[in-house]
XYZ file of C-alpha atoms in Angstrom:
510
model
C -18.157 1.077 40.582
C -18.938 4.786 40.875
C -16.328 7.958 41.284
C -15.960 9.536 44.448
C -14.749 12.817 44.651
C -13.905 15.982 47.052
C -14.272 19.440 45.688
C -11.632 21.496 47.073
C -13.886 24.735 45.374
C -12.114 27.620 44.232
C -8.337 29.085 43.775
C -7.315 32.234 42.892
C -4.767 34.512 42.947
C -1.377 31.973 42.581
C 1.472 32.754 39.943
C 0.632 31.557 36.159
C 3.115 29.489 34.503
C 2.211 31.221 30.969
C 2.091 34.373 31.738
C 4.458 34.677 34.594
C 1.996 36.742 36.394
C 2.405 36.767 40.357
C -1.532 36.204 40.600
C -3.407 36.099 37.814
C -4.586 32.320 37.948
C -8.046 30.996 38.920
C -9.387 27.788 38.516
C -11.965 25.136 40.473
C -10.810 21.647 41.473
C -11.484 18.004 43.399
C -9.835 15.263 44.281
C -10.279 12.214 42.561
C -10.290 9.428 45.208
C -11.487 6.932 42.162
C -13.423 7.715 38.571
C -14.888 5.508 35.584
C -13.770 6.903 32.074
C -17.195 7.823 31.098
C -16.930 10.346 34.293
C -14.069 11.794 33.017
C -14.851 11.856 29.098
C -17.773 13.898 30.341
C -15.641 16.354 32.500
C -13.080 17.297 29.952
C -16.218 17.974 27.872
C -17.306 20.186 30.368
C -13.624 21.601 30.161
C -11.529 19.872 33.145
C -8.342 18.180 33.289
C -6.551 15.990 35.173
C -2.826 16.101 36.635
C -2.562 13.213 38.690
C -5.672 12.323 40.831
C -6.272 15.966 40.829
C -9.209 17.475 38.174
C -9.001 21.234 37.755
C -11.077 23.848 35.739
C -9.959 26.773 34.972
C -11.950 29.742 35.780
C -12.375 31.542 32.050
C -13.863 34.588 32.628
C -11.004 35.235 35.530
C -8.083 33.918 35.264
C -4.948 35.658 33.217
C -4.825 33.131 30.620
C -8.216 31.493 29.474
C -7.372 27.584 28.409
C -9.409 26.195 26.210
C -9.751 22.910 25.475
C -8.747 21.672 22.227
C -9.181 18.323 20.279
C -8.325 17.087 16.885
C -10.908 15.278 14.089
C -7.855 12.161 13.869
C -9.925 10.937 11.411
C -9.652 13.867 8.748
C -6.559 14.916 9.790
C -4.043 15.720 7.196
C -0.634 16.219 8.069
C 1.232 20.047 7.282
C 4.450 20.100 5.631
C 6.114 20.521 8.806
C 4.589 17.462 10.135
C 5.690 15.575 7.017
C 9.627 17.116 7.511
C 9.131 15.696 10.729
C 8.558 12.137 10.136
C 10.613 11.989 6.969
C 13.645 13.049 9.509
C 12.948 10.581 11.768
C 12.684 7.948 8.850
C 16.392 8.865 7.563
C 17.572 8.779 11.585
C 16.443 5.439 12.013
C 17.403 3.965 8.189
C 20.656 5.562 7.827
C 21.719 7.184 11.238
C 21.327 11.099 9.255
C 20.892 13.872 11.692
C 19.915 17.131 10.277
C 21.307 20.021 10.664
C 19.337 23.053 12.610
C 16.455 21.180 13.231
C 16.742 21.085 17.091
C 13.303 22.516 18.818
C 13.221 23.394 22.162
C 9.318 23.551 22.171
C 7.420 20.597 21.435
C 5.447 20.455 18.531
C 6.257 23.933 17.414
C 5.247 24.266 13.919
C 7.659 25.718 11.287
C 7.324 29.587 10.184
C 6.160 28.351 6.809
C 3.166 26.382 7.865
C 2.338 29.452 10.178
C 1.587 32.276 7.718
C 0.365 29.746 4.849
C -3.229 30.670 5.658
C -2.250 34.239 5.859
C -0.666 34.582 2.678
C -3.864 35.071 0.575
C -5.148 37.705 2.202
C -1.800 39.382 2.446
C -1.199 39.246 -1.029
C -4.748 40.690 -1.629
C -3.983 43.562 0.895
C -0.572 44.062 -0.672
C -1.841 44.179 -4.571
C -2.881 47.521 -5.288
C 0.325 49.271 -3.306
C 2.376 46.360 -5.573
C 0.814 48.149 -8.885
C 1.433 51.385 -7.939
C 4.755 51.053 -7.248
C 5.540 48.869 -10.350
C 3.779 51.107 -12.635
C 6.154 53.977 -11.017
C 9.102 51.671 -11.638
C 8.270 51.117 -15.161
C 8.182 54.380 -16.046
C 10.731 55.725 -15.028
C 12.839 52.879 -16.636
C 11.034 53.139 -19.967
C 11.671 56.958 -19.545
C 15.022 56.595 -19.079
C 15.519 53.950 -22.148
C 13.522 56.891 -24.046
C 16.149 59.895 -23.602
C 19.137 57.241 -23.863
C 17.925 55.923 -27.750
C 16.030 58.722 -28.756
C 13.918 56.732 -31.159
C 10.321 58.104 -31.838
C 8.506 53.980 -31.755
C 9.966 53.931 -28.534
C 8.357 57.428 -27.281
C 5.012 56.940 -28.477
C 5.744 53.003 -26.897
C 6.158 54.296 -23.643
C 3.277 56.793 -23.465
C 0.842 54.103 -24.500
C 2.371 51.958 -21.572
C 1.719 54.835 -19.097
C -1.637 55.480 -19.983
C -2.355 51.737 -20.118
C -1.116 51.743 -16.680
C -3.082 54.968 -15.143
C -6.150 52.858 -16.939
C -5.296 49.704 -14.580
C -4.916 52.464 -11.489
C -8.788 53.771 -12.146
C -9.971 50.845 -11.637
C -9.306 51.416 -8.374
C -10.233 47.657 -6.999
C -6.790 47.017 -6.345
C -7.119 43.799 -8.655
C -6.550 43.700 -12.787
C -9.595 43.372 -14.451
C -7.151 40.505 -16.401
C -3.649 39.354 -16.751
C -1.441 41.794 -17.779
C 1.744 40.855 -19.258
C 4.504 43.428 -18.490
C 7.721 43.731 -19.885
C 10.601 45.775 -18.362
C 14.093 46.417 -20.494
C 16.897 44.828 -18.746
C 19.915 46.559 -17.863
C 23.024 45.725 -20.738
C 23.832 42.059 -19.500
C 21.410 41.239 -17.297
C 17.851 39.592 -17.917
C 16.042 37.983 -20.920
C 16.933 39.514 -24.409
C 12.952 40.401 -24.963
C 13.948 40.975 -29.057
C 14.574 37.302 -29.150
C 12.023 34.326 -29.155
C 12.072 32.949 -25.302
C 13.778 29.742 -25.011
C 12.287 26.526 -25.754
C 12.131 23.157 -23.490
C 14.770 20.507 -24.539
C 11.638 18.417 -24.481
C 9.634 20.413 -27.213
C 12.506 20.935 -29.380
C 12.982 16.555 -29.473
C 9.714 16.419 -30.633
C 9.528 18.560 -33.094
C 13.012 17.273 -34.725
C 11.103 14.007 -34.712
C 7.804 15.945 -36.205
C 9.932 17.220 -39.079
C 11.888 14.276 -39.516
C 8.796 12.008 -39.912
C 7.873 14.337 -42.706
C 10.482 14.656 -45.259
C 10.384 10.372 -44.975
C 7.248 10.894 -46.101
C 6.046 14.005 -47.897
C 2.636 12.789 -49.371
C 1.400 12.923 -46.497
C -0.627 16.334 -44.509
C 0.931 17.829 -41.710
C -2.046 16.723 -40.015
C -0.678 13.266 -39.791
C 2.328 14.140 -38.171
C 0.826 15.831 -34.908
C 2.131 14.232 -31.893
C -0.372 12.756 -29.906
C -2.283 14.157 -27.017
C -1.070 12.472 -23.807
C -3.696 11.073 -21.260
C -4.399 13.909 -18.744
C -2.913 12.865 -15.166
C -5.105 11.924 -12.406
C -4.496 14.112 -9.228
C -1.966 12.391 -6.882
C -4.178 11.544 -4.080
C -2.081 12.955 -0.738
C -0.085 10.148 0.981
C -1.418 9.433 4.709
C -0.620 9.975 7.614
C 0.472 6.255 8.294
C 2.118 5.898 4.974
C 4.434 8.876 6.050
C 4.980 7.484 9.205
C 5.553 3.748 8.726
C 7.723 3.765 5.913
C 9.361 0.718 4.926
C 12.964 0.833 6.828
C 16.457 -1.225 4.609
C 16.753 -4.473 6.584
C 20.243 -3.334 7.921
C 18.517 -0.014 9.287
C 20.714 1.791 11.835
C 18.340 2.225 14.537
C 15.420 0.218 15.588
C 12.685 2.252 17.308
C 9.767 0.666 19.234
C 6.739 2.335 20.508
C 4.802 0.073 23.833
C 1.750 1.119 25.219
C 2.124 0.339 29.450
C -0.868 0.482 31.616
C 0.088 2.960 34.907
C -0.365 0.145 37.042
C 1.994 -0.790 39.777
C 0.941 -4.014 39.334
C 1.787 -4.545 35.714
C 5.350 -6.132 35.332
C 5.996 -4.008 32.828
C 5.181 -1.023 33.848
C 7.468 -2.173 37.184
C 10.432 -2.868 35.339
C 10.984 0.795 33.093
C 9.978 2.948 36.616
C 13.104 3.041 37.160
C 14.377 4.341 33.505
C 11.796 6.257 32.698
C 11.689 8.285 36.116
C 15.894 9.101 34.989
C 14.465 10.540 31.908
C 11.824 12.821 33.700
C 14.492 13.928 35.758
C 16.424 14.901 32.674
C 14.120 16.016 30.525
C 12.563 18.509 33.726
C 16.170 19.739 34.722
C 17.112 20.655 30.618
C 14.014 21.802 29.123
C 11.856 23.253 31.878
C 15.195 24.286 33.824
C 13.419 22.425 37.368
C 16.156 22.432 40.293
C 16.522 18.782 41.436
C 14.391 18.733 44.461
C 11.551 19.471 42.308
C 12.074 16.595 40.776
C 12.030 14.111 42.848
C 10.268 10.458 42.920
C 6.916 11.615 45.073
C 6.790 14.400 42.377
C 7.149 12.254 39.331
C 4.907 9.431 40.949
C 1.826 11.695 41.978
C 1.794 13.881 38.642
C 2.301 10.765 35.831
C 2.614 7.486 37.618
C -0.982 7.972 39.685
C -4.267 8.094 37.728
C -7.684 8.493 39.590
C -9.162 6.093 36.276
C -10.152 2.988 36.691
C -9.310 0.497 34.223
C -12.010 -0.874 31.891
C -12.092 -3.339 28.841
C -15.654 -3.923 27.856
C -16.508 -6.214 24.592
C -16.986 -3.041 22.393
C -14.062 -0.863 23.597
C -10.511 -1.414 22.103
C -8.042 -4.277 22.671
C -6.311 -3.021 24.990
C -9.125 -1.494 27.161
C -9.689 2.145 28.339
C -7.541 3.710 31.546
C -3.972 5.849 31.724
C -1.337 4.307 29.894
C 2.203 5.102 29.139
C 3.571 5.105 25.980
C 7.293 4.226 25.842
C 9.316 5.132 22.664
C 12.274 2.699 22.766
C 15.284 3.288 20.742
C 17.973 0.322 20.389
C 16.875 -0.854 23.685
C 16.576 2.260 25.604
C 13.162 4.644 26.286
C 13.780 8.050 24.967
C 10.467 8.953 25.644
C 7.541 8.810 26.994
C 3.633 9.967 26.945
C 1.344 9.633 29.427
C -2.374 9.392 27.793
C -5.510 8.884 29.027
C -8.141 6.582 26.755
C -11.842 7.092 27.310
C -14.867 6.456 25.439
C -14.432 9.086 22.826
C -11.131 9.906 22.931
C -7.219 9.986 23.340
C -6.346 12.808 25.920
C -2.800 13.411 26.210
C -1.433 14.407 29.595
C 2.622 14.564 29.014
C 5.289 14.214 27.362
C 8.938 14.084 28.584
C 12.034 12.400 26.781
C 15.868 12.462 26.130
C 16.984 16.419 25.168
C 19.719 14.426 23.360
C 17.450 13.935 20.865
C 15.100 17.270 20.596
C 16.832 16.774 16.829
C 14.112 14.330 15.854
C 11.205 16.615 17.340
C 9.735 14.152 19.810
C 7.371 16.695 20.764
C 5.845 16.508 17.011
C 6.637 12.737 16.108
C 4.890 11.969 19.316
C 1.771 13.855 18.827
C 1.178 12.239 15.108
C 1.984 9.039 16.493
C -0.483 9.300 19.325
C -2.967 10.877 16.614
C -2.388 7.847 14.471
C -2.916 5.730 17.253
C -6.324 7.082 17.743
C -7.478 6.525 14.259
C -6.301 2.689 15.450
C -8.188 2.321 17.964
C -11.013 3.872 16.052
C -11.413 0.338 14.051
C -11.284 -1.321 16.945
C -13.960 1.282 19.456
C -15.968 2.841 16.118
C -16.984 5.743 18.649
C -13.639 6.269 19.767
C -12.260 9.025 17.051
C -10.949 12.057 19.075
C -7.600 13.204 20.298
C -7.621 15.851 22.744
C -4.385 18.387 23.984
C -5.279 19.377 26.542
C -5.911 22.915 26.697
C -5.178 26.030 23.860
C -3.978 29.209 24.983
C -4.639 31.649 22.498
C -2.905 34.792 24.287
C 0.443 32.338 24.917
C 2.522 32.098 21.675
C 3.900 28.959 23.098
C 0.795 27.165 23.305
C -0.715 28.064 19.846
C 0.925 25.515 18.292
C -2.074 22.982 19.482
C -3.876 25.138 16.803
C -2.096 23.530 13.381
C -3.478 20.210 14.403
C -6.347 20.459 11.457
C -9.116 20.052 11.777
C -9.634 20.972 15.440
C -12.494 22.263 17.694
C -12.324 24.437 20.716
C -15.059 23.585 23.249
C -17.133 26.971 24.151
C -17.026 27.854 28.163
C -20.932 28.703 28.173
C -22.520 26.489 26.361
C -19.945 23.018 26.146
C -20.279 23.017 22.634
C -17.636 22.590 19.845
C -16.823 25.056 17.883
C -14.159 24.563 14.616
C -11.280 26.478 15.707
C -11.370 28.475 12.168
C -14.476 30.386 13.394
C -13.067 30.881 16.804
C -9.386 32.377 15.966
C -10.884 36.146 14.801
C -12.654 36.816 18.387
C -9.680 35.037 20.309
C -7.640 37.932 18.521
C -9.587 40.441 19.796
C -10.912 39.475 23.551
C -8.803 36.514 25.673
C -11.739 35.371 26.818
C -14.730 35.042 24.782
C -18.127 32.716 23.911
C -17.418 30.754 21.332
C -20.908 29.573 20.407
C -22.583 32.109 18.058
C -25.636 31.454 18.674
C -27.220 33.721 21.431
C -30.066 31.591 22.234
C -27.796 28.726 22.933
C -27.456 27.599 26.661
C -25.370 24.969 28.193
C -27.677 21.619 28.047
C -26.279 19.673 30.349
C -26.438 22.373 33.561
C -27.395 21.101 37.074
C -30.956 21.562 36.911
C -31.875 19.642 40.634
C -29.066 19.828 43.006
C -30.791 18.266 45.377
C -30.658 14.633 43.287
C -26.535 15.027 43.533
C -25.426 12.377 45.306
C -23.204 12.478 48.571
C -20.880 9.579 50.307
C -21.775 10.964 53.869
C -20.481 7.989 56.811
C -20.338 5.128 54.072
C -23.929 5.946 52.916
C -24.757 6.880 49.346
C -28.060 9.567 49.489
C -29.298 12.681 47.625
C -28.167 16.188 48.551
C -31.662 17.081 49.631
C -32.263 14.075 52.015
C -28.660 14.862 53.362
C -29.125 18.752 53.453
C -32.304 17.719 56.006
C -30.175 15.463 58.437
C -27.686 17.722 58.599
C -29.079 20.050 61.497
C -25.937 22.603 61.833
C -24.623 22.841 58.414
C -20.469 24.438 57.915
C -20.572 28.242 56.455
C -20.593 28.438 52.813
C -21.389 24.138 52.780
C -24.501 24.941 50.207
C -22.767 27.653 48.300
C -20.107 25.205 47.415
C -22.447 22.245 46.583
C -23.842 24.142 44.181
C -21.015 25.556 42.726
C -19.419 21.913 42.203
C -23.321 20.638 40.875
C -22.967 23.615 38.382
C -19.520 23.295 36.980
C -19.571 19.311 36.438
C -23.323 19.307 35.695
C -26.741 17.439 35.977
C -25.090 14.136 34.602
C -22.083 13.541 36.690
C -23.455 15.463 39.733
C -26.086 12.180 39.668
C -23.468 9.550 38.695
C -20.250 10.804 40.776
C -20.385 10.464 44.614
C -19.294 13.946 46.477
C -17.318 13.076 49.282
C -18.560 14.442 52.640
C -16.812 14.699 55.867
């Protein structure tokens, strides 16, 4: 079984989806008459993606809105504490029917506000400190001024001068840090704030015990104090985080409100499962196209739904040391009390999970499908990684730095992005600071690095010419009046799918 292909070569100039721009897209592409999963693993590596039976690639240096691809460690991830809001929401939905309030999102796996500045916060608060001091010193002083004319009282004078100067000593500095903790006290206005001339209030907790302390000692007075010291408690081991499955598959009451199921469906119009949701699930694209992505209905329509999720160029493998349920496209169909509120169409290949889509119900964008899906398909991938050990990946597809909407794939942690010069991946931590400067950008630091697996002989590329299999170079000789531009696009497809696949994947000539 080999892939056979057709490179359709290059496309530019058509209106960009993210961008809006009229003409600002550019991207290479083939169709996929047929292709093994190794094929493909080693394309998206190379920075393609499927829709349908058509595999695209992005031109990076050219078009409006470089997409990089993006995968996820599943194996270290950890989830945020929007993921965990997530899950615990859907938890109380399906135990006890709860629906929380304001916690409809529109885009899918859109992290919360809180986990998006949380690695920000340091630095801001470092930025922020000396302009903080200044103005609290200026605060201060006037107010201890101020408490100065209104008492009159000589302590409190020379009081406040020593604060000042202790202050303009903490402004030398000049690092816009405190050499140490400073302890500052202001004066409250009359009935507001801490009394500061009386002792600061004790813990319910400490008082008990010392009640008991003293107690315990007039019983019996021969005794040293020493002997009534309460006893150091054990220190507390760190809580080790809960995991991502623990979170997830939380034990549900018996008499839970709502049963959800989650089946994996190969695309296959031969499966009889598969057969008997088309019908259901295609309602739900409709739906889900028409409300979220505001599609008129004849956009919609079966061919459309069938050619971009229900047809996969993949052909299905199960060999002894890949997972139970072999490598392909598969659907994955949530079911709630007996009806499929969503569903996401992934791709598993030797390496990886690759998701393709995900449409479901907008009567239920409450429970943030486009979240709980992604963490379910990530813990499905650490599944399938006990079954496949070299199976440990889950990709999204592509991140789009310079589209807010798409940054989202970034709080997946810890994630790489794959460099566009040298197919390399690069943790996205190191990438973020040149994204913010340039769209499009090497990610690979290293300037000697080159891309390893280029198309170093074109002429072993293999060609399906007339039901024969032969190498470029023996058909570039029997091929006595060659099209225009015929070896310029050769070697353009050699290049961008490289040395391996050019050699393993059969180009398609008419």
């Amino acid at each position: 079984m080999a892939s056979v292909v057709e490179y359709k070569g290059l496309k530019a100039g058509y209106h960009c989806g993210y961008c809006d721009s009229a003409a600002g897209k550019a991207s290479c592409g083939m169709w996929a008459h047929s292709m093994t999963v190794q094929d493909y693993q080693d394309l998206i590596d190379r920075g393609w993606r499927r829709s349908g039976r058509y595999v695209y690639k992005p031109v990076m240096n050219q078009t409006c809105c470089p997409q990089y691809t993006i995968r996820c460690r599943s194996l270290q991830f950890q989830p945020s504490k929007s993921h965990k809001k997530v899950l615990k929401k859907m938890l109380k939905f399906l135990a006890k029917g709860e629906i929380s309030k304001g916690s409809c999102e529109d885009e899918p796996m859109e992290p919360s506000m809180e986990d998006a500045v949380a690695g920000d916060m340091a630095l801001i608060n470092k930025l922020d400190l000396q302009c903080d001091l200044e103005k609290l010193g200026d605060s201060l002083t006037e107010s201890l001024e101020r408490e100065v004319k209104k008492k009159g009282k000589g302590t409190k004078k020379e009081e406040s001068k020593e604060f000042i100067q202790s202050q303009d000593r903490n402004e030398e500095l000049g690092s816009g840090e405190p050499s140490h903790a400073v302890d500052v006290h202001t004066v409250p206005k009359p009935g507001k704030g801490a009394d500061l001339s009386k002792p600061p209030c004790r813990k319910a907790k400490e008082i008990r015990k010392e009640r008991k302390r003293l107690k315990l000692m007039r019983q019996n007075p021969a005794a040293g104090p020493e002997a009534f010291q309460a006893p150091q408690e054990p220190q507390a081991k760190p809580s080790r985080p809960r995991s991502l499955e623990e979170l997830m598959f939380g034990s549900l009451p018996e008499d839970a409100s709502h049963k959800l199921e989650v089946r994996l469906v190969p695309v296959s119009s031969e499966d009889p499962e598969f057969k008997s949701s088309l019908s259901q699930s295609f309602s739900l694209y409709v739906k889900y196209q028409m409300a979220v992505h505001r599609d008129p209905p004849e956009e919609c329509g079966k061919t459309e739904f069938t050619g971009f999720l229900c047809t996969s160029p993949l052909e299905p493998e199960n060999p002894p040391n890949g997972p139970d349920c072999g490598y392909g496209s598969f659907h994955q169909q949530y079911w709630l009390d007996g009806k499929i509120i969503a569903v996401g169409v992934i791709d598993i290949l030797p390496y990886c999970v690759s998701s393709v889509y995900l449409y479901y119900d907008p009567d239920y964008s409450f429970l943030s499908l486009g979240v709980y899906s992604a963490l379910r398909e990530i813990a499905f991938t650490r599944q399938l990684h006990e079954q496949a050990p070299q199976l440990s990946y889950y990709y999204m597809g592509f991140y789009i730095h310079s589209c807010p909407k798409m940054k989202y794939k970034g709080h997946y942690r810890p994630s790489d992005l794959l460099c566009p010069e040298t197919y390399v991946w690069v943790p996205i931590e190191q990438c973020l600071p040149s994204l913010d400067n340039s769209k499009y950008c090497r990610l690979n630091q290293d300037p000697e690095a080159a891309d390893e697996g280029r198309s170093r002989d074109p002429d072993r590329l293999q060609v399906l010419y007339k039901k024969a299999i032969l190498p470029y170079g023996v058909f570039k000789q029997q091929q006595q009046q060659r099209e225009p531009g015929e070896e310029a696009a050769v070697l353009q497809y050699a290049s961008l799918v490289g040395q391996a696949c050019s050699e393993r994947m059969l180009l398609f000539r008419s």
